[in-house]
Short mmCIF file of C-alpha atoms in Angstrom, two decimals:
data_model
loop_
_atom_site.label_atom_id
_atom_site.label_comp_id
_atom_site.label_asym_id
_atom_site.label_seq_id
_atom_site.Cartn_x
_atom_site.Cartn_y
_atom_site.Cartn_z
CA MET V 17 59.71 1.72 44.05
CA VAL V 18 56.93 3.95 42.77
CA GLY V 19 54.99 2.37 39.94
CA VAL V 20 56.10 -1.25 40.48
CA THR V 21 53.17 -3.44 41.36
CA ASP V 22 53.02 -5.55 44.52
CA GLY V 23 54.67 -8.91 44.23
CA THR V 24 57.09 -7.97 41.46
CA GLU V 25 60.04 -7.06 43.67
CA PRO V 26 62.53 -9.76 44.74
CA THR V 27 62.62 -10.90 48.33
CA GLY V 28 66.17 -9.77 48.98
CA ALA V 29 69.18 -7.95 47.64
CA ALA V 30 71.18 -11.17 47.45
CA THR V 31 68.85 -12.44 44.72
CA SER V 32 69.70 -9.41 42.60
CA THR V 33 73.46 -9.66 43.04
CA ARG V 34 73.51 -13.38 42.20
CA MET V 35 71.66 -12.92 38.90
CA PRO V 36 73.44 -11.82 35.73
CA ARG V 37 72.65 -8.18 35.10
CA ALA V 38 71.02 -8.93 31.75
CA LEU V 39 68.49 -11.24 33.42
CA ARG V 40 67.53 -9.14 36.43
CA PRO V 41 64.40 -7.61 34.85
CA PHE V 42 62.92 -11.10 34.64
CA ARG V 43 62.56 -11.13 38.45
CA HIS V 44 59.44 -8.98 37.99
CA ARG V 45 56.17 -10.69 37.14
CA ASP V 46 54.67 -7.89 35.08
CA TYR V 47 57.86 -7.43 33.08
CA ARG V 48 57.84 -11.13 32.23
CA LEU V 49 54.30 -10.76 30.94
CA LEU V 50 55.18 -7.65 28.95
CA VAL V 51 58.25 -9.18 27.32
CA ALA V 52 56.30 -12.36 26.51
CA SER V 53 53.71 -10.22 24.75
CA MET V 54 56.39 -8.29 22.89
CA ALA V 55 58.13 -11.47 21.77
CA ALA V 56 54.87 -12.92 20.43
CA SER V 57 54.03 -9.64 18.71
CA LEU V 58 57.44 -9.38 17.04
CA PHE V 59 57.25 -13.03 15.98
CA ALA V 60 53.79 -12.50 14.47
CA SER V 61 55.02 -9.42 12.62
CA GLY V 62 57.87 -11.45 11.14
CA VAL V 63 55.41 -14.08 9.93
CA TRP V 64 53.14 -11.38 8.49
CA LEU V 65 55.95 -9.62 6.60
CA LEU V 66 57.08 -12.71 4.74
CA ALA V 67 53.55 -14.04 4.17
CA ILE V 68 52.40 -10.86 2.43
CA VAL V 69 55.45 -10.93 0.14
CA TRP V 70 54.52 -14.33 -1.23
CA GLN V 71 50.83 -13.47 -1.18
CA VAL V 72 51.57 -10.57 -3.55
CA ILE V 73 53.59 -12.90 -5.78
CA ALA V 74 50.81 -15.52 -5.67
CA LEU V 75 48.39 -12.85 -6.88
CA GLY V 76 50.64 -12.23 -9.89
CA GLY V 77 52.19 -9.04 -8.58
CA GLY V 78 55.76 -7.96 -9.32
CA PRO V 79 58.19 -5.52 -7.72
CA THR V 80 55.92 -2.53 -8.29
CA ALA V 81 52.94 -4.24 -6.61
CA LEU V 82 55.07 -5.27 -3.65
CA SER V 83 56.39 -1.71 -3.44
CA ALA V 84 52.81 -0.47 -3.12
CA VAL V 85 52.03 -2.85 -0.24
CA SER V 86 55.30 -2.20 1.59
CA ALA V 87 55.01 1.55 1.12
CA SER V 88 51.46 1.47 2.50
CA ALA V 89 52.67 -0.13 5.73
CA SER V 90 55.46 2.43 6.10
CA ALA V 91 53.09 5.28 5.28
CA GLY V 92 50.73 4.15 8.03
CA LEU V 93 53.63 4.08 10.47
CA LEU V 94 54.83 7.49 9.36
CA VAL V 95 51.54 9.38 9.60
CA SER V 96 50.79 7.92 13.03
CA VAL V 97 54.14 8.00 14.83
CA LEU V 98 53.85 11.45 16.41
CA ILE V 99 50.25 10.75 17.44
CA GLY V 100 51.44 7.47 18.93
CA GLY V 101 53.95 9.30 21.09
CA VAL V 102 51.27 11.68 22.36
CA ALA V 103 48.92 8.77 23.08
CA ALA V 104 51.61 7.05 25.14
CA ASP V 105 51.89 10.17 27.31
CA ARG V 106 48.15 10.80 27.76
CA LEU V 107 46.48 7.39 27.85
CA PRO V 108 47.05 4.29 30.02
CA ARG V 109 49.95 2.54 28.30
CA ARG V 110 48.58 -0.96 28.90
CA THR V 111 45.31 0.09 27.24
CA VAL V 112 47.23 1.41 24.23
CA LEU V 113 49.10 -1.88 23.86
CA ILE V 114 45.90 -3.91 24.15
CA THR V 115 44.21 -1.75 21.52
CA VAL V 116 47.16 -2.17 19.17
CA GLU V 117 47.00 -5.96 19.39
CA VAL V 118 43.22 -5.98 18.85
CA VAL V 119 43.64 -3.86 15.71
CA ARG V 120 46.36 -6.20 14.45
CA ILE V 121 44.20 -9.26 15.08
CA VAL V 122 41.27 -7.75 13.17
CA ALA V 123 43.42 -6.68 10.20
CA ALA V 124 45.33 -9.97 9.96
CA SER V 125 42.06 -11.93 10.30
CA ALA V 126 40.56 -9.96 7.42
CA ALA V 127 43.59 -10.68 5.23
CA THR V 128 43.43 -14.38 6.11
CA ALA V 129 39.71 -14.68 5.37
CA LEU V 130 40.06 -12.88 2.03
CA ALA V 131 43.10 -14.96 1.03
CA LEU V 132 41.59 -18.34 1.90
CA SER V 133 38.31 -17.44 0.17
CA GLY V 134 40.09 -16.36 -3.02
CA LEU V 135 38.80 -12.78 -2.82
CA LEU V 136 42.05 -11.07 -1.83
CA THR V 137 43.59 -8.43 -4.12
CA VAL V 138 46.83 -6.47 -3.92
CA TRP V 139 44.91 -3.36 -2.94
CA HIS V 140 43.22 -5.21 -0.07
CA LEU V 141 46.70 -6.09 1.17
CA ALA V 142 47.89 -2.49 0.79
CA ALA V 143 44.95 -1.17 2.82
CA LEU V 144 45.40 -3.76 5.58
CA ALA V 145 49.16 -3.15 5.63
CA PHE V 146 48.43 0.55 6.19
CA VAL V 147 46.23 -0.33 9.19
CA ILE V 148 48.85 -2.61 10.74
CA GLY V 149 51.56 -0.02 10.09
CA SER V 150 49.48 2.63 11.83
CA ALA V 151 49.00 0.36 14.84
CA GLU V 152 52.77 -0.25 15.00
CA ALA V 153 53.31 3.50 15.48
CA PHE V 154 51.41 3.32 18.77
CA TYR V 155 53.11 0.20 20.10
CA PHE V 156 56.70 1.05 20.96
CA PRO V 157 56.12 4.54 22.40
CA ALA V 158 53.65 2.94 24.82
CA TYR V 159 55.97 -0.02 25.47
CA SER V 160 58.93 2.24 26.19
CA ALA V 161 56.87 4.46 28.50
CA LEU V 162 55.44 1.46 30.35
CA LEU V 163 58.83 -0.09 31.18
CA PRO V 164 59.82 2.46 33.88
CA THR V 165 56.56 1.76 35.73
CA LEU V 166 57.39 -1.95 35.93
CA LEU V 167 61.14 -1.93 36.65
CA PRO V 168 63.65 -0.14 38.87
CA ALA V 169 65.73 2.42 36.98
CA GLY V 170 68.86 0.29 37.31
CA GLU V 171 67.29 -2.53 35.30
CA LEU V 172 66.03 -0.49 32.34
CA LEU V 173 69.26 -0.85 30.36
CA ALA V 174 69.07 -4.63 30.57
CA ALA V 175 65.41 -4.56 29.57
CA ASN V 176 66.18 -2.45 26.52
CA GLY V 177 68.92 -4.90 25.63
CA VAL V 178 66.37 -7.71 25.71
CA GLU V 179 64.18 -5.79 23.27
CA GLN V 180 67.06 -5.06 20.88
CA THR V 181 67.99 -8.74 20.83
CA LEU V 182 64.45 -10.04 20.51
CA ARG V 183 63.56 -7.78 17.61
CA PRO V 184 65.88 -9.33 14.98
CA VAL V 185 65.63 -12.85 16.39
CA ALA V 186 61.82 -12.94 16.50
CA MET V 187 60.86 -10.55 13.72
CA GLN V 188 63.61 -11.14 11.18
CA ALA V 189 64.64 -14.74 11.90
CA ALA V 190 62.14 -16.98 13.68
CA GLY V 191 58.96 -15.42 12.30
CA PRO V 192 60.03 -15.44 8.64
CA ALA V 193 61.42 -18.97 9.08
CA LEU V 194 58.02 -20.30 10.17
CA ALA V 195 56.26 -18.32 7.45
CA GLY V 196 58.60 -19.75 4.82
CA VAL V 197 57.78 -23.30 5.93
CA LEU V 198 54.02 -22.65 5.99
CA VAL V 199 53.91 -20.84 2.66
CA GLY V 200 56.12 -23.45 1.00
CA ALA V 201 54.07 -26.36 2.35
CA PHE V 202 50.61 -24.84 1.92
CA VAL V 203 49.61 -21.40 0.60
CA PRO V 204 50.44 -17.81 1.63
CA GLY V 205 47.11 -17.66 3.47
CA ALA V 206 48.51 -20.19 5.96
CA GLY V 207 51.19 -17.67 6.87
CA LEU V 208 48.58 -14.96 7.33
CA LEU V 209 46.63 -17.29 9.63
CA ALA V 210 49.76 -17.93 11.70
CA ALA V 211 50.33 -14.18 12.01
CA THR V 212 46.78 -13.75 13.29
CA ALA V 213 47.36 -16.45 15.92
CA GLY V 214 50.62 -14.78 16.95
CA TYR V 215 48.93 -11.43 17.52
CA ALA V 216 46.26 -13.19 19.60
CA LEU V 217 48.99 -14.75 21.75
CA ALA V 218 50.55 -11.32 22.20
CA LEU V 219 47.26 -9.96 23.53
CA LEU V 220 46.83 -12.50 26.33
CA PRO V 221 49.76 -11.54 28.62
CA LEU V 222 48.76 -7.87 28.42
CA LEU V 223 45.40 -8.71 29.99
CA TRP V 224 47.16 -10.07 33.09
CA ILE V 225 49.54 -7.17 33.71
CA ARG V 226 48.75 -5.23 36.90
CA ILE V 227 49.53 -1.52 36.73
CA ALA V 228 49.88 0.42 39.97
CA PRO V 229 47.85 3.67 40.06
CA PRO V 230 49.93 6.82 39.44
CA THR V 231 51.10 8.71 42.51
CA GLY V 232 50.23 12.14 41.11
CA THR V 233 47.57 13.71 38.94
CA VAL V 234 48.08 13.96 35.21
CA THR V 235 45.46 16.61 34.46
CA ASP V 236 47.86 19.54 34.58
CA GLU V 237 50.51 17.65 32.62
CA ALA V 238 48.04 16.71 29.90
CA GLU V 239 46.83 20.29 29.65
CA GLU V 240 50.42 21.52 29.34
CA THR V 241 51.07 18.90 26.66
CA ARG V 242 48.09 20.17 24.67
CA ARG V 243 49.38 23.73 24.87
CA SER V 244 53.02 23.09 24.09
CA VAL V 245 53.40 19.99 21.93
CA LEU V 246 54.04 21.91 18.70
CA ALA V 247 56.38 24.36 20.42
CA ASP V 248 58.29 21.49 22.00
CA LEU V 249 58.66 19.77 18.64
CA ARG V 250 59.97 22.99 17.11
CA GLU V 251 62.51 23.35 19.92
CA GLY V 252 63.73 19.81 19.39
CA PHE V 253 64.01 20.35 15.64
CA ALA V 254 65.97 23.58 16.14
CA TYR V 255 68.44 21.74 18.41
CA LEU V 256 68.84 19.01 15.81
CA VAL V 257 69.59 21.47 13.01
CA ARG V 258 72.15 23.52 14.95
CA THR V 259 74.04 20.56 16.46
CA GLY V 260 76.63 19.51 13.89
CA TRP V 261 77.31 15.90 14.88
CA LEU V 262 73.60 15.20 15.28
CA PHE V 263 72.60 16.81 12.00
CA ALA V 264 75.40 15.08 10.06
CA SER V 265 74.60 11.67 11.54
CA LEU V 266 70.90 12.02 10.90
CA ALA V 267 71.43 13.35 7.36
CA PHE V 268 73.58 10.30 6.61
CA ALA V 269 70.99 8.00 8.17
CA LEU V 270 68.23 9.46 6.00
CA LEU V 271 70.17 8.78 2.80
CA TYR V 272 71.20 5.36 4.11
CA VAL V 273 67.54 4.48 4.64
CA LEU V 274 66.65 5.76 1.17
CA LEU V 275 69.34 3.61 -0.43
CA ILE V 276 69.02 0.26 1.36
CA ILE V 277 65.50 -0.22 2.72
CA GLY V 278 63.76 -0.47 -0.65
CA PRO V 279 66.16 -3.03 -2.16
CA ILE V 280 66.06 -5.20 0.97
CA GLU V 281 62.30 -5.03 1.52
CA VAL V 282 61.13 -5.07 -2.11
CA LEU V 283 63.80 -6.46 -4.43
CA LEU V 284 65.40 -9.15 -2.27
CA PRO V 285 62.62 -11.75 -2.76
CA PHE V 286 62.89 -11.29 -6.52
CA ALA V 287 66.70 -11.60 -6.37
CA VAL V 288 66.24 -14.87 -4.48
CA ARG V 289 63.67 -16.13 -6.98
CA ASP V 290 65.18 -14.93 -10.27
CA ARG V 291 68.94 -15.15 -9.64
CA ALA V 292 69.19 -18.06 -7.19
CA ASP V 293 66.09 -20.04 -8.22
CA GLY V 294 64.91 -19.86 -4.62
CA GLY V 295 61.43 -19.89 -3.18
CA PRO V 296 59.86 -18.98 0.16
CA ALA V 297 62.28 -21.21 2.10
CA GLY V 298 65.34 -19.65 0.44
CA TYR V 299 64.05 -16.16 1.06
CA ALA V 300 63.39 -17.07 4.69
CA VAL V 301 67.00 -18.29 5.05
CA VAL V 302 68.33 -14.95 3.81
CA LEU V 303 66.00 -12.97 6.08
CA ALA V 304 66.90 -15.21 9.01
CA ALA V 305 70.61 -14.57 8.41
CA TYR V 306 69.92 -10.84 8.36
CA GLY V 307 68.08 -11.09 11.67
CA VAL V 308 70.69 -13.28 13.36
CA GLY V 309 73.40 -10.89 12.20
CA GLY V 310 71.48 -8.01 13.73
CA ALA V 311 71.15 -9.79 17.07
CA LEU V 312 74.82 -10.78 17.25
CA GLY V 313 75.97 -7.36 16.07
CA SER V 314 73.96 -5.67 18.81
CA ILE V 315 75.36 -7.99 21.47
CA ALA V 316 78.95 -7.60 20.23
CA VAL V 317 78.92 -3.79 20.28
CA ALA V 318 76.95 -3.56 23.53
CA SER V 319 79.42 -5.91 25.25
CA ARG V 320 82.39 -3.63 24.62
CA ARG V 321 83.36 -0.12 25.66
CA LEU V 322 82.08 2.73 23.56
CA PRO V 323 84.78 3.38 20.92
CA ARG V 324 86.88 6.49 21.44
CA ARG V 325 86.17 7.41 17.81
CA TYR V 326 82.50 6.74 18.32
CA LEU V 327 81.11 8.91 15.49
CA SER V 328 83.61 7.63 12.94
CA THR V 329 83.10 4.03 14.04
CA MET V 330 79.33 4.36 13.79
CA LEU V 331 79.38 5.83 10.29
CA VAL V 332 81.99 3.36 9.04
CA LEU V 333 79.89 0.48 10.35
CA TRP V 334 76.90 1.81 8.46
CA GLY V 335 78.80 2.79 5.32
CA ALA V 336 81.24 -0.10 4.86
CA GLY V 337 78.66 -2.48 6.27
CA ALA V 338 76.43 -1.79 3.26
CA LEU V 339 79.03 -3.13 0.80
CA PRO V 340 77.75 -6.74 1.04
CA LEU V 341 74.50 -5.52 -0.53
CA MET V 342 76.35 -5.72 -3.84
CA VAL V 343 76.68 -9.47 -3.33
CA LEU V 344 72.90 -9.79 -2.99
CA GLY V 345 72.48 -8.43 -6.49
CA LEU V 346 75.35 -10.30 -8.14
CA THR V 347 75.49 -13.81 -6.67
CA THR V 348 73.40 -16.78 -7.77
CA ARG V 349 73.88 -18.76 -4.54
CA ILE V 350 71.55 -18.64 -1.55
CA TRP V 351 74.35 -19.21 0.96
CA LEU V 352 76.28 -16.19 -0.33
CA MET V 353 73.12 -14.09 -0.14
CA ALA V 354 72.65 -15.27 3.45
CA ALA V 355 76.26 -14.43 4.35
CA ALA V 356 75.95 -10.97 2.83
CA ALA V 357 72.66 -10.35 4.63
CA PHE V 358 74.27 -11.46 7.91
CA LEU V 359 77.05 -8.88 7.53
CA VAL V 360 74.64 -6.08 6.61
CA GLY V 361 72.46 -6.94 9.61
CA ALA V 362 75.39 -7.17 12.04
CA THR V 363 77.04 -3.89 11.06
CA GLY V 364 73.77 -1.98 10.82
CA ALA V 365 72.60 -3.15 14.24
CA GLY V 366 76.00 -2.43 15.79
CA ALA V 367 75.85 1.12 14.48
CA MET V 368 72.34 1.49 15.90
CA VAL V 369 73.59 0.53 19.37
CA ILE V 370 76.20 3.30 19.19
CA TRP V 371 73.65 5.77 17.81
CA GLY V 372 71.20 5.14 20.63
CA THR V 373 73.98 5.55 23.19
CA LEU V 374 75.09 8.85 21.66
CA LEU V 375 71.58 10.26 21.86
CA GLN V 376 71.42 9.33 25.54
CA ARG V 377 74.91 10.61 26.36
CA ARG V 378 75.16 13.83 24.32
CA VAL V 379 71.63 15.18 23.91
CA PRO V 380 70.45 17.24 26.93
CA ALA V 381 68.02 15.28 29.08
CA HIS V 382 65.20 17.79 28.66
CA LEU V 383 65.45 17.45 24.85
CA LEU V 384 66.09 13.72 24.57
CA GLY V 385 62.47 12.64 24.11
CA ARG V 386 61.79 15.18 21.38
CA VAL V 387 65.04 14.54 19.56
CA SER V 388 64.45 10.77 19.71
CA SER V 389 60.93 11.13 18.33
CA LEU V 390 62.11 13.43 15.56
CA ASP V 391 64.89 10.97 14.75
CA PHE V 392 62.29 8.22 14.43
CA PHE V 393 59.94 10.42 12.41
CA VAL V 394 62.39 11.78 9.85
CA SER V 395 64.04 8.37 9.43
CA LEU V 396 60.65 6.84 8.71
CA ALA V 397 59.84 9.57 6.21
CA LEU V 398 62.11 8.08 3.56
CA MET V 399 61.18 4.43 4.14
CA PRO V 400 57.99 4.53 2.03
CA VAL V 401 59.83 6.62 -0.55
CA SER V 402 62.61 4.04 -0.76
CA MET V 403 60.15 1.16 -1.06
CA ALA V 404 58.02 2.99 -3.60
CA LEU V 405 61.08 3.71 -5.77
CA ALA V 406 62.75 0.31 -5.45
CA GLY V 407 60.30 -1.56 -7.67
CA PRO V 408 60.30 0.89 -10.60
CA VAL V 409 64.09 1.39 -10.35
CA GLY V 410 64.66 -2.36 -10.26
CA ASP V 411 62.43 -2.79 -13.31
CA ALA V 412 64.22 0.03 -15.15
CA VAL V 413 67.91 -0.70 -14.50
CA GLY V 414 67.80 -4.27 -13.22
CA ILE V 415 68.05 -5.79 -9.76
CA PRO V 416 71.86 -6.36 -9.87
CA THR V 417 72.60 -2.73 -10.71
CA THR V 418 70.22 -1.49 -8.03
CA PHE V 419 71.93 -3.56 -5.32
CA VAL V 420 75.41 -2.50 -6.48
CA VAL V 421 74.50 1.18 -6.23
CA ALA V 422 72.78 0.67 -2.87
CA GLY V 423 75.88 -1.07 -1.50
CA ALA V 424 78.50 1.33 -2.85
CA LEU V 425 77.09 4.79 -2.16
CA PRO V 426 76.84 4.59 1.68
CA VAL V 427 80.64 4.32 1.96
CA VAL V 428 81.07 7.55 0.02
CA LEU V 429 78.39 9.28 2.09
CA ALA V 430 79.96 8.13 5.37
CA VAL V 431 83.38 9.51 4.44
CA ALA V 432 81.78 12.76 3.28
CA ALA V 433 79.86 13.19 6.54
CA ILE V 434 82.96 12.58 8.66
CA ALA V 435 85.05 15.02 6.61
CA LEU V 436 82.56 17.83 5.94
CA TRP V 437 81.31 18.09 9.53
CA ARG V 438 84.75 17.30 11.02
CA LEU V 439 83.30 14.56 13.14
CA HIS V 440 86.76 13.15 13.82
CA ARG V 441 87.53 16.36 15.72
CA ASP V 442 84.15 16.53 17.44
CA GLU V 443 84.48 13.07 18.96
CA VAL V 444 87.95 13.88 20.32
CA ALA V 445 86.73 17.18 21.76
CA HIS V 446 83.78 15.44 23.44
CA PRO V 447 85.13 12.16 24.84
CA LEU V 448 82.61 9.74 26.34
CA THR V 449 84.16 7.56 29.00
CA THR V 450 82.42 4.36 30.08
#
């Protein structure tokens, strides 16, 4: 296969047929290295995310201060995401991934040194979070573009399934769990140090990956990309606006992000602390439940046929699945918070599996890349807004009220999207058989 390095292919077809489909990508040496790097990177990011929460609290910061740090990370991701996609098309993807990990190591090392020396401030954290967020924007475009050069086309679906499962397990469950133990036993700086070590571990496998040279020249393609990137983005945006099911789904997703991301990312640690008398370990339990729910929800939906009412099912999963957010604001028990977070994670991830499938099945192939990047971009646009608003809103109306509103409104929005854009008719008129 073009692009797969020597020594990565199995010795015979029988080996492939005997292996479960989900495990077949692991036959390839360079894929094993890539997925090991990704797992370490996701794990380190999970440690980092929880460590900076308690570092802000240790510095005396409240919801507004944490909003500033979280919004800085999302802003870095937002302003860099389109550039990251271009870089993945024009530069060696392995080089991009290596550069990302080096930047993460430097930023996390700086945060660790400042924290352990007692010199760290909230604004230091905000600046470093912006740097790490910017690096994140370059990572997954390059990762996604590198996969087809390492694996046969028939194994890409399984490889993407591995990524979707690893993300919540490593980043939202295992990483925060370790950070909670370290922060609870020592200081938040210990969590920052562990994140630095995790990023260093993620770098090592990338250095050993062997990339086959391309079979064709890229000069003409790069020149064409320079000439047409803005026009291509405009074409993709025009398709998005005029395609009813796509516009309705994305409009709902934007409001969904605005409503739930801020409360989860900014207000949840304060709900754990103030309502349930929990600390870093309790917060880690809730985050871990959210991550495990996401992993199991992804597996459950991906293991079944695509629902006949795929648009309605997707929006109901998102909308009704947000209802447990109300429990997060009202309960005083950690285990109920964890159960609610599990349900939100499971339904949200299940809806994302359907959403990704719909993009692949219903968007024309020549527009899929642009529509996917615009989906990522416009969804990210409201993340920093949500996180910036969550702190002040929580201070103004209270954390319980904020979670109740965030949990109740998505159901109304989901029903409105289905009815106003007649999605129940669209999905019947455009059946997707599996």
